[in-house]
Tab-separated table of C-alpha atoms and ligand atoms in Angstrom:
chain	number	residue	atom	x	y	z
A	1	MET	CA	-91.655	38.092	-60.280
A	2	VAL	CA	-93.118	38.261	-63.790
A	3	SER	CA	-91.409	40.869	-65.963
A	4	LYS	CA	-93.051	40.169	-69.307
A	5	THR	CA	-96.646	39.470	-70.153
A	6	LYS	CA	-99.063	39.677	-73.032
A	7	THR	CA	-102.735	40.472	-72.508
A	8	SER	CA	-105.646	40.788	-74.874
A	9	ALA	CA	-109.277	41.850	-74.508
A	10	PRO	CA	-112.206	41.777	-76.939
A	11	GLY	CA	-114.343	44.571	-78.335
A	12	LYS	CA	-118.097	44.580	-77.865
A	13	ILE	CA	-121.473	45.448	-79.264
A	14	ILE	CA	-124.521	46.530	-77.311
A	15	ILE	CA	-127.484	44.498	-78.493
A	16	SER	CA	-129.901	46.645	-76.522
A	17	GLY	CA	-130.010	49.235	-73.756
A	18	GLU	CA	-127.173	51.706	-74.405
A	19	HIS	CA	-127.471	55.061	-72.594
A	20	ALA	CA	-130.378	53.738	-70.473
A	21	VAL	CA	-127.758	51.490	-68.814
A	22	VAL	CA	-125.935	54.597	-67.517
A	23	TYR	CA	-129.108	55.391	-65.520
A	24	GLY	CA	-129.500	51.912	-63.994
A	25	TYR	CA	-131.587	50.162	-66.660
A	26	PRO	CA	-130.461	46.799	-68.051
A	27	ALA	CA	-128.429	46.227	-71.187
A	28	LEU	CA	-127.576	43.202	-73.278
A	29	LEU	CA	-123.985	43.062	-74.453
A	30	ALA	CA	-121.907	40.689	-76.548
A	31	SER	CA	-118.156	40.466	-76.996
A	32	LEU	CA	-116.571	40.290	-80.440
A	33	ASP	CA	-113.927	38.093	-82.001
A	34	ARG	CA	-111.850	41.271	-82.619
A	35	ARG	CA	-109.341	42.135	-79.909
A	36	LEU	CA	-106.828	44.631	-78.568
A	37	THR	CA	-103.473	43.179	-77.520
A	38	CYS	CA	-100.817	44.641	-75.196
A	39	ILE	CA	-97.290	43.402	-74.720
A	40	PHE	CA	-95.722	44.467	-71.410
A	41	ASP	CA	-91.970	44.415	-70.866
A	42	ALA	CA	-90.851	45.526	-67.413
A	43	GLN	CA	-87.147	45.062	-68.131
A	44	THR	CA	-86.616	48.263	-70.095
A	45	LYS	CA	-85.326	51.693	-69.090
A	46	GLY	CA	-88.044	54.225	-68.299
A	47	GLN	CA	-91.688	54.181	-69.299
A	48	GLU	CA	-92.755	53.877	-72.916
A	49	ILE	CA	-96.083	53.247	-74.661
A	50	ASN	CA	-96.343	52.565	-78.370
A	51	SER	CA	-99.469	52.228	-80.442
A	52	SER	CA	-100.244	52.854	-84.049
A	53	VAL	CA	-104.001	52.910	-83.419
A	54	ASN	CA	-105.004	53.948	-79.920
A	55	ASP	CA	-105.063	57.314	-78.190
A	56	LEU	CA	-101.800	57.543	-76.269
A	57	THR	CA	-103.050	60.226	-73.861
A	58	TYR	CA	-105.707	57.797	-72.663
A	59	ALA	CA	-103.149	54.981	-72.458
A	60	TRP	CA	-100.836	57.108	-70.274
A	61	LYS	CA	-103.748	57.972	-67.972
A	62	ALA	CA	-104.578	54.267	-67.769
A	63	LEU	CA	-100.980	53.492	-66.746
A	64	LYS	CA	-101.085	56.112	-63.953
A	65	ILE	CA	-104.415	54.790	-62.621
A	66	CYS	CA	-103.020	51.255	-62.562
A	67	GLU	CA	-99.976	52.451	-60.596
A	68	ARG	CA	-102.145	54.349	-58.102
A	69	SER	CA	-104.768	51.629	-57.670
A	70	LEU	CA	-102.281	48.770	-57.351
A	71	ARG	CA	-99.985	50.921	-55.133
A	72	HIS	CA	-97.098	49.811	-57.284
A	73	LYS	CA	-94.741	51.922	-59.393
A	74	PHE	CA	-93.521	50.654	-62.741
A	75	PRO	CA	-90.544	52.959	-63.424
A	76	ASN	CA	-89.330	50.694	-66.221
A	77	VAL	CA	-92.049	49.407	-68.488
A	78	LYS	CA	-92.615	49.335	-72.206
A	79	ILE	CA	-96.135	48.652	-73.504
A	80	THR	CA	-96.870	47.899	-77.136
A	81	ILE	CA	-100.523	48.094	-78.121
A	82	ASP	CA	-101.942	46.457	-81.199
A	83	SER	CA	-105.615	46.352	-82.098
A	84	ASN	CA	-108.070	45.539	-84.823
A	85	LEU	CA	-110.863	47.520	-83.170
A	86	PRO	CA	-111.634	50.880	-84.772
A	87	VAL	CA	-111.295	53.701	-82.219
A	88	GLY	CA	-114.344	55.754	-81.190
A	89	SER	CA	-116.870	53.820	-83.276
A	90	GLY	CA	-118.830	51.926	-80.647
A	91	MET	CA	-116.873	48.677	-80.743
A	92	GLY	CA	-115.403	49.079	-77.270
A	93	SER	CA	-111.792	49.840	-78.164
A	94	SER	CA	-111.225	52.027	-75.063
A	95	ALA	CA	-112.816	49.494	-72.709
A	96	ALA	CA	-110.662	46.747	-74.251
A	97	LEU	CA	-107.581	48.909	-73.600
A	98	ALA	CA	-108.687	49.474	-69.990
A	99	VAL	CA	-109.161	45.733	-69.464
A	100	ALA	CA	-105.905	44.736	-71.190
A	101	PHE	CA	-103.962	47.327	-69.107
A	102	ALA	CA	-105.661	46.274	-65.869
A	103	ALA	CA	-104.858	42.617	-66.579
A	104	GLY	CA	-101.246	43.371	-67.563
A	105	PHE	CA	-100.401	45.513	-64.543
A	106	ASN	CA	-102.207	43.129	-62.217
A	107	ARG	CA	-100.004	40.364	-63.557
A	108	LEU	CA	-96.772	42.400	-63.250
A	109	ALA	CA	-97.567	43.687	-59.740
A	110	ARG	CA	-99.206	40.641	-58.189
A	111	ASN	CA	-98.649	37.774	-60.565
A	112	ASP	CA	-102.292	36.787	-60.414
A	113	PHE	CA	-105.372	36.613	-62.606
A	114	ASP	CA	-108.280	37.907	-60.553
A	115	LEU	CA	-111.029	38.689	-63.037
A	116	GLU	CA	-113.089	40.714	-60.577
A	117	ALA	CA	-110.082	42.855	-59.606
A	118	ILE	CA	-109.190	43.333	-63.290
A	119	ASN	CA	-112.742	44.406	-64.104
A	120	ASN	CA	-112.902	46.823	-61.151
A	121	LEU	CA	-109.599	48.404	-62.142
A	122	ALA	CA	-110.770	48.691	-65.769
A	123	TYR	CA	-113.925	50.434	-64.540
A	124	ARG	CA	-111.756	53.035	-62.760
A	125	ILE	CA	-109.887	53.623	-66.016
A	126	GLU	CA	-113.163	53.925	-67.946
A	127	LYS	CA	-114.297	56.607	-65.473
A	128	VAL	CA	-111.401	58.779	-66.542
A	129	ARG	CA	-112.394	58.420	-70.174
A	130	HIS	CA	-115.983	59.444	-69.701
A	131	GLY	CA	-117.226	60.748	-66.383
A	132	LYS	CA	-120.064	58.306	-65.683
A	133	PRO	CA	-119.705	54.996	-67.474
A	134	SER	CA	-122.169	52.238	-66.709
A	135	GLY	CA	-119.294	49.759	-66.494
A	136	GLY	CA	-120.969	47.551	-69.086
A	137	ASP	CA	-118.281	47.984	-71.752
A	138	ASN	CA	-115.384	46.943	-69.498
A	139	THR	CA	-117.402	44.076	-67.975
A	140	ILE	CA	-118.227	42.464	-71.330
A	141	SER	CA	-114.616	42.918	-72.426
A	142	ALA	CA	-113.351	41.275	-69.227
A	143	TYR	CA	-115.788	38.357	-69.106
A	144	GLY	CA	-116.624	37.879	-72.803
A	145	GLY	CA	-119.629	36.014	-74.205
A	146	PHE	CA	-123.129	37.462	-73.833
A	147	LEU	CA	-124.078	39.399	-70.698
A	148	TRP	CA	-127.137	40.840	-69.046
A	149	TYR	CA	-125.742	43.905	-67.256
A	150	ARG	CA	-127.124	46.406	-64.787
A	151	LYS	CA	-125.565	49.167	-62.688
A	152	GLU	CA	-127.700	49.264	-59.542
A	153	SER	CA	-125.424	51.804	-57.858
A	154	GLU	CA	-121.824	52.963	-58.086
A	155	ASN	CA	-120.670	50.017	-55.976
A	156	LEU	CA	-123.177	47.392	-57.102
A	157	ARG	CA	-122.784	46.508	-60.739
A	158	THR	CA	-124.508	43.220	-61.430
A	159	PHE	CA	-124.298	40.972	-64.445
A	160	SER	CA	-125.089	37.494	-65.541
A	161	PRO	CA	-123.879	35.433	-68.514
A	162	ILE	CA	-126.608	34.485	-70.975
A	163	LYS	CA	-126.851	31.067	-72.527
A	164	ILE	CA	-128.032	31.591	-76.076
A	165	LYS	CA	-130.628	28.979	-76.842
A	166	ARG	CA	-131.256	29.614	-80.507
A	167	LYS	CA	-129.401	30.098	-83.721
A	168	LEU	CA	-128.825	33.827	-83.904
A	169	PRO	CA	-129.876	35.602	-87.072
A	170	ARG	CA	-126.877	36.834	-89.037
A	171	LEU	CA	-126.008	40.391	-87.970
A	172	TYR	CA	-123.914	42.721	-90.093
A	173	ILE	CA	-121.896	45.585	-88.734
A	174	LEU	CA	-122.024	48.616	-90.948
A	175	ASP	CA	-119.841	51.628	-90.252
A	176	SER	CA	-121.935	54.805	-90.433
A	177	GLY	CA	-118.778	56.886	-89.865
A	178	LYS	CA	-116.717	57.968	-86.883
A	179	PRO	CA	-118.718	60.310	-84.632
A	180	ILE	CA	-117.409	63.846	-84.186
A	181	GLU	CA	-118.402	63.677	-80.516
A	182	SER	CA	-116.608	61.589	-77.890
A	183	THR	CA	-118.429	58.938	-75.853
A	184	GLY	CA	-118.233	61.278	-72.849
A	185	GLU	CA	-119.906	64.088	-74.772
A	186	MET	CA	-122.659	61.769	-76.023
A	187	VAL	CA	-123.320	60.395	-72.529
A	188	ALA	CA	-123.336	63.892	-71.010
A	189	GLY	CA	-125.801	65.033	-73.692
A	190	VAL	CA	-128.411	62.423	-72.744
A	191	LYS	CA	-130.566	63.644	-69.908
A	192	LYS	CA	-132.615	61.399	-67.639
A	193	ASP	CA	-135.695	60.373	-69.623
A	194	THR	CA	-137.536	57.793	-67.536
A	195	ALA	CA	-140.288	57.078	-70.080
A	196	THR	CA	-137.785	56.316	-72.866
A	197	PHE	CA	-135.534	54.281	-70.556
A	198	MET	CA	-138.493	52.205	-69.351
A	199	ALA	CA	-139.574	51.547	-72.929
A	200	MET	CA	-136.021	50.513	-73.697
A	201	GLU	CA	-135.972	48.119	-70.755
A	202	LYS	CA	-139.091	46.457	-72.180
A	203	VAL	CA	-137.308	45.981	-75.518
A	204	THR	CA	-134.154	44.667	-73.800
A	205	ARG	CA	-136.214	42.150	-71.827
A	206	GLY	CA	-137.973	41.061	-75.025
A	207	ILE	CA	-134.634	40.426	-76.737
A	208	LEU	CA	-133.401	38.539	-73.661
A	209	ARG	CA	-136.420	36.207	-73.821
A	210	TYR	CA	-135.805	35.746	-77.524
A	211	LEU	CA	-132.128	34.856	-77.012
A	212	THR	CA	-132.848	32.428	-74.194
A	213	GLY	CA	-135.589	30.764	-76.234
A	214	GLU	CA	-138.326	31.705	-73.749
A	215	GLU	CA	-140.427	33.602	-76.267
A	216	ASN	CA	-140.788	33.807	-80.012
A	217	VAL	CA	-140.600	37.549	-80.513
A	218	ASN	CA	-139.589	39.343	-83.692
A	219	PHE	CA	-135.957	40.205	-83.008
A	220	GLY	CA	-135.735	42.599	-85.976
A	221	GLU	CA	-138.764	44.580	-84.872
A	222	LEU	CA	-137.360	44.916	-81.370
A	223	MET	CA	-134.113	46.218	-82.869
A	224	THR	CA	-136.073	48.842	-84.797
A	225	GLU	CA	-138.005	49.796	-81.655
A	226	ASN	CA	-134.714	50.188	-79.809
A	227	GLU	CA	-133.396	52.403	-82.615
A	228	ARG	CA	-136.476	54.680	-82.471
A	229	LEU	CA	-135.955	55.108	-78.717
A	230	LEU	CA	-132.292	55.991	-79.269
A	231	GLU	CA	-133.397	58.555	-81.864
A	232	ARG	CA	-135.667	60.041	-79.197
A	233	LEU	CA	-132.548	60.473	-77.038
A	234	ASP	CA	-130.900	62.420	-79.891
A	235	VAL	CA	-127.892	60.156	-80.256
A	236	VAL	CA	-128.421	59.338	-83.943
A	237	SER	CA	-127.454	61.884	-86.608
A	238	PRO	CA	-129.811	62.870	-89.468
A	239	GLN	CA	-127.392	61.226	-91.931
A	240	THR	CA	-127.472	57.925	-89.997
A	241	ARG	CA	-131.270	58.049	-89.603
A	242	GLU	CA	-131.526	58.338	-93.380
A	243	LEU	CA	-129.277	55.300	-93.843
A	244	ILE	CA	-131.338	53.295	-91.339
A	245	LYS	CA	-134.554	54.298	-93.150
A	246	LYS	CA	-133.014	52.968	-96.394
A	247	ILE	CA	-132.250	49.631	-94.721
A	248	GLU	CA	-135.822	49.455	-93.402
A	249	LYS	CA	-137.232	50.222	-96.874
A	250	LEU	CA	-135.211	47.268	-98.168
A	251	GLY	CA	-136.904	45.021	-95.613
A	252	GLY	CA	-134.142	45.061	-92.997
A	253	HIS	CA	-133.657	46.347	-89.449
A	254	ALA	CA	-130.850	48.435	-87.974
A	255	LYS	CA	-129.781	50.243	-84.835
A	256	ILE	CA	-126.729	52.114	-83.613
A	257	SER	CA	-124.649	50.274	-81.013
A	258	GLY	CA	-122.846	52.254	-78.322
A	259	ALA	CA	-122.833	55.965	-77.629
A	260	GLY	CA	-123.814	56.998	-81.184
A	261	GLY	CA	-123.160	60.391	-82.738
A	262	ALA	CA	-125.587	63.248	-83.323
A	263	LYS	CA	-123.771	65.480	-85.796
A	264	LYS	CA	-122.408	63.297	-88.587
A	265	GLY	CA	-121.373	59.653	-88.239
A	266	SER	CA	-122.956	57.593	-85.448
A	267	GLY	CA	-120.399	54.769	-85.282
A	268	ILE	CA	-121.300	51.182	-86.019
A	269	LEU	CA	-124.784	49.971	-86.899
A	270	LEU	CA	-126.120	46.493	-86.204
A	271	VAL	CA	-127.988	45.422	-89.306
A	272	LEU	CA	-130.309	42.506	-89.824
A	273	HIS	CA	-131.397	41.350	-93.262
A	274	LYS	CA	-132.144	37.931	-94.622
A	275	ASP	CA	-130.338	38.625	-97.892
A	276	SER	CA	-126.640	39.444	-97.501
A	277	GLN	CA	-126.442	40.683	-101.117
A	278	VAL	CA	-128.957	43.459	-100.397
A	279	ILE	CA	-126.816	44.759	-97.525
A	280	LYS	CA	-123.600	44.468	-99.509
A	281	ARG	CA	-125.108	46.419	-102.423
A	282	LEU	CA	-126.448	49.104	-100.110
A	283	ALA	CA	-123.114	49.418	-98.264
A	284	LYS	CA	-121.359	49.863	-101.598
A	285	SER	CA	-123.840	52.449	-102.862
A	286	VAL	CA	-123.495	54.604	-99.728
A	287	ASN	CA	-119.766	53.956	-99.402
A	288	CYS	CA	-119.960	52.346	-95.935
A	289	ALA	CA	-117.683	49.547	-94.807
A	290	ILE	CA	-119.118	46.227	-93.641
A	291	ILE	CA	-117.083	44.955	-90.702
A	292	PRO	CA	-117.147	41.161	-90.400
A	293	VAL	CA	-117.440	39.997	-86.783
A	294	LYS	CA	-118.523	37.007	-84.758
A	295	LEU	CA	-120.307	37.500	-81.462
A	296	GLY	CA	-119.382	35.966	-78.121
A	297	GLY	CA	-115.547	36.072	-78.242
A	298	GLU	CA	-113.421	35.051	-75.241
A	299	GLY	CA	-112.975	37.600	-72.439
A	300	VAL	CA	-109.596	38.913	-71.266
A	301	GLU	CA	-106.613	36.600	-71.719
A	302	VAL	CA	-103.198	36.792	-70.078
A	303	GLU	CA	-100.056	34.962	-71.123
A	304	ASN	CA	-96.493	35.137	-69.861
A	305	GLY	CA	-94.681	37.055	-72.575
B	401	LIG	C1	-121.108	53.130	-74.740
B	401	LIG	O1	-120.519	52.019	-75.406
B	401	LIG	C2	-122.365	52.708	-74.045
B	401	LIG	C3	-123.087	53.795	-73.273
B	401	LIG	O2	-124.249	53.201	-72.709
B	401	LIG	C4	-122.227	54.367	-72.172
B	401	LIG	C5	-121.943	53.401	-71.026
B	401	LIG	O3	-122.643	52.393	-70.866
B	401	LIG	O4	-121.028	53.699	-70.266
B	401	LIG	C6	-123.529	54.928	-74.165
């Protein structure tokens, strides 16, 4: 029986299709090279979770769901969480925690690495965090790379890895500020809007054809179109809209990525500009951090600790 293990799972960005994906429309997701790591030690006395970054209430709920789902009690387990994913900013920190927990407890209880089982368990944990997740965030964190994702129904969540056939333009991640609202509140605030979701699907399909080299579309313009549709859903704050307008005036493109935020900060922005200096100057002038990332990081990893 394994008593120690170390798991890690990547964060994510949503290239296109957030919110619409909750209602069964497709989304394009990419994992990041930034990760959340958990060290599990099942040889301690009692249960203990330590983290300097993540929400411990959520982590405790995740532990209880793992125990229930795996029908296995872990009366003695110490979990130490470490992460370089900012919490609640759209980079998938909670989904990475769900995946890393699911992988860790799966290993301790069954000594196996069943990616589908890990992803399904992580989806159950995500449901506790926000009532009706699409399952996209945990799936990209589990599998990594680039994914086309769609939730057809509660029990049929389909996805396919995408082979990127062209050199991706350099994307910057700009932090527009931590949203006041939680992901759950943002998702609950978006009502079914078929016209907007269908328009978003068209954009998502356009970006897919661009990434796979099937069509020479203007990636930046599609990003801007996606942003306008997200603004129609009221998930981008006035302050963030202003920042995005500034980027557009400077010849760039930008969109929120993830649940967004309507009151103040809207989490991370994906920014495209051919001149990195322009973005760096702008970020400095508005006091926003640029977060360096690479897309397409490895999915969940498990090691014996
Ligand atoms: C959050 O990262 C993405 C949303 O589409 C919610 C979800 O897919 O569960 C807003």
